[in-house]
Amino acid sequence: MDLARTDFYLDGQWVAADAGETVAVRNPATEEVVAAVPAGTAADVDRAVAAARAAFPGWADTAPVERAAHLDRLHAALSARADDIARTVALELGTPLKVATRVQAGLPLTVLHSYVELAARPPADETVGNSLVVREPVGVVGAITPWNYPLHQVVAKLAPALAAGCTVVLKPSELTPLTAYLLFDAIHEAGLPPGVVNLVTGTGPVVGEAIAAHPDVDMVSFTGSTATGRRISHLAADRIARVALELGGKSANLVLDDADLGTAVKVGVGNAFLNSGQTCTAWTRLLVHRDRYDEALDLAAKAAAGYRLGDPFDPATRLGPLVSAAQRERVLGHVARGLADGGRLVCGGPDAPVPDRGFFVAPTVIADVDPDSALAQEEVFGPVLAVIGFDDEDEAVTIANNSRYGLAGAVWSADEERALRVARRMRTGAVDVNGAPFNPLAPFGGYKQSGLGRELGRHGLEEFLQVKAIQR
Ligand code: NAD
């Protein structure tokens, strides 16, 4: 695998970046620089947007079945690169290779495949009285994505945007840009028409802001932190451009008194620690009935202690490093604050052993966390689980909803009807009952400060459509 990339993808071609600044890419498990990519400028964004604008009418007019055929070819080209994708994510992000293969490479392929069919069957025209209501693509989409699921976050925007007939300018995270190059190799091989998708790498303040503020970008689709989402909204508001935002989370895993505690805690810890806790939907607050609290803590501590830290390429590793030194310092700061605020360390913590090199944080469980404290309110984005007790169902729901976020969550009960009632009371975009499997066709997105709009499936495609009423 050749990691050196010196170009952007503009108007259907790899175009060498001016020999200017680059952004270094680090392996977080060794702290070594392993690659560099060009740091784009506002002028590079101008070229990418111009290419996307020029390609838009042709792509919007392409028959849905032809767009579906393009996505199918892209799926084949990307599938052929699945091993390289998993290895690249293990290298640039530190996700253990086994998880990277299943989630970081497997999930985007599943999502892309789902849009082959959805692209072929766009929403039908409707008749409302004397009006014909038609749906049309929004136009040029600026996609700005984070580092934690580098390919999935891109595909979750690109596939529905293309299926809807939009053209795209992508800026991947500067921390994990290498996977995007594999995607664009596949795009080139699949022969998508020039200008339909364009890649500019670089930093958020330069390339990201140039995309968000660009007068010719009709919609900005962003996944990342709530603070950046706010900034992008301000930039887009100046020209009343549409924004879709997938932001942070602080999701609750609500374990009722009649739940299968062993499964609920084991699955809950696994969810919280997936990708070293760098998952926006992570169930980072474990809410347990007080009658079963001590038992749950025991189970959580045992489960957490079983997460072996180490080299992402070692098959025995279950927990990789965090993405950067800055993230490690942030996460350790949250742990220290949680303990200072009265939390009780049950497992891990700042002094637990970790490998000498790499941005590792030990799997950590903190009990007796005050629901109003920073540890229960702030998104930590590391392998840190906060455990909170409750006395009854109403209190559990109140604690779960005591958050400015509302992205995901879980409920466990032996009585499914009871669990569903509780799920409906949770102010959050998704709830899993008794460990139900992930559904790639279900709408995904947040309530409150977790975002605006939905991704995935039919709902994800509709975000990229405008509605027009034609009276006759
Ligand atoms: P981030 O907000 O720092 O960066 C995300 C992207 O925005 C990057 O490409 C970055 O370069 C760019 N960016 C940064 N500043 C910008 C600016 N001023 N203008 C335009 N673009 C800018 O987020 P991150 O640290 O990469 O990702 C972690 C965050 O993402 C967490 O908060 C996590 O919860 C969230 N996230 C949300 C979802 C979701 O679907 N809701 C999914 C994954 C991650």
PDB file of C-alpha atoms in Angstrom, residues 21 23 39-46 144 171 174 200-214 231 235:
ATOM      1  CA  GLU A  21       1.845  22.894   3.082  1.00  0.00           C
ATOM      2  CA  VAL A  23      -0.814  17.732   6.938  1.00  0.00           C
ATOM      3  CA  ALA A  39      -3.271  21.047   3.004  1.00  0.00           C
ATOM      4  CA  GLY A  40      -5.800  22.566   0.605  1.00  0.00           C
ATOM      5  CA  THR A  41      -6.661  26.234   0.313  1.00  0.00           C
ATOM      6  CA  ALA A  42      -9.797  28.251  -0.424  1.00  0.00           C
ATOM      7  CA  ALA A  43      -8.639  28.358  -4.070  1.00  0.00           C
ATOM      8  CA  ASP A  44      -8.636  24.532  -4.186  1.00  0.00           C
ATOM      9  CA  VAL A  45     -12.169  24.540  -2.803  1.00  0.00           C
ATOM     10  CA  ASP A  46     -13.181  27.025  -5.532  1.00  0.00           C
ATOM     11  CA  ILE A 144     -17.249  17.599   5.970  1.00  0.00           C
ATOM     12  CA  LYS A 171     -13.265  17.276   2.970  1.00  0.00           C
ATOM     13  CA  GLU A 174      -7.174  15.823   8.524  1.00  0.00           C
ATOM     14  CA  VAL A 200      -9.964  18.430  -1.174  1.00  0.00           C
ATOM     15  CA  THR A 201      -7.922  17.491   1.895  1.00  0.00           C
ATOM     16  CA  GLY A 202      -6.807  19.939   4.565  1.00  0.00           C
ATOM     17  CA  THR A 203      -7.751  21.519   7.849  1.00  0.00           C
ATOM     18  CA  GLY A 204     -11.162  22.540   9.158  1.00  0.00           C
ATOM     19  CA  PRO A 205     -10.480  26.255   9.605  1.00  0.00           C
ATOM     20  CA  VAL A 206      -9.189  26.572   6.003  1.00  0.00           C
ATOM     21  CA  VAL A 207     -10.813  23.969   3.728  1.00  0.00           C
ATOM     22  CA  GLY A 208     -13.848  23.265   5.943  1.00  0.00           C
ATOM     23  CA  GLU A 209     -14.742  26.934   6.365  1.00  0.00           C
ATOM     24  CA  ALA A 210     -14.210  27.611   2.647  1.00  0.00           C
ATOM     25  CA  ILE A 211     -16.732  24.865   1.841  1.00  0.00           C
ATOM     26  CA  ALA A 212     -19.255  25.941   4.491  1.00  0.00           C
ATOM     27  CA  ALA A 213     -19.088  29.584   3.376  1.00  0.00           C
ATOM     28  CA  HIS A 214     -18.954  28.962  -0.386  1.00  0.00           C
ATOM     29  CA  ARG A 231     -19.773  27.344  13.472  1.00  0.00           C
ATOM     30  CA  LEU A 235     -21.483  30.280   8.018  1.00  0.00           C
TER      31      LEU A 235
END
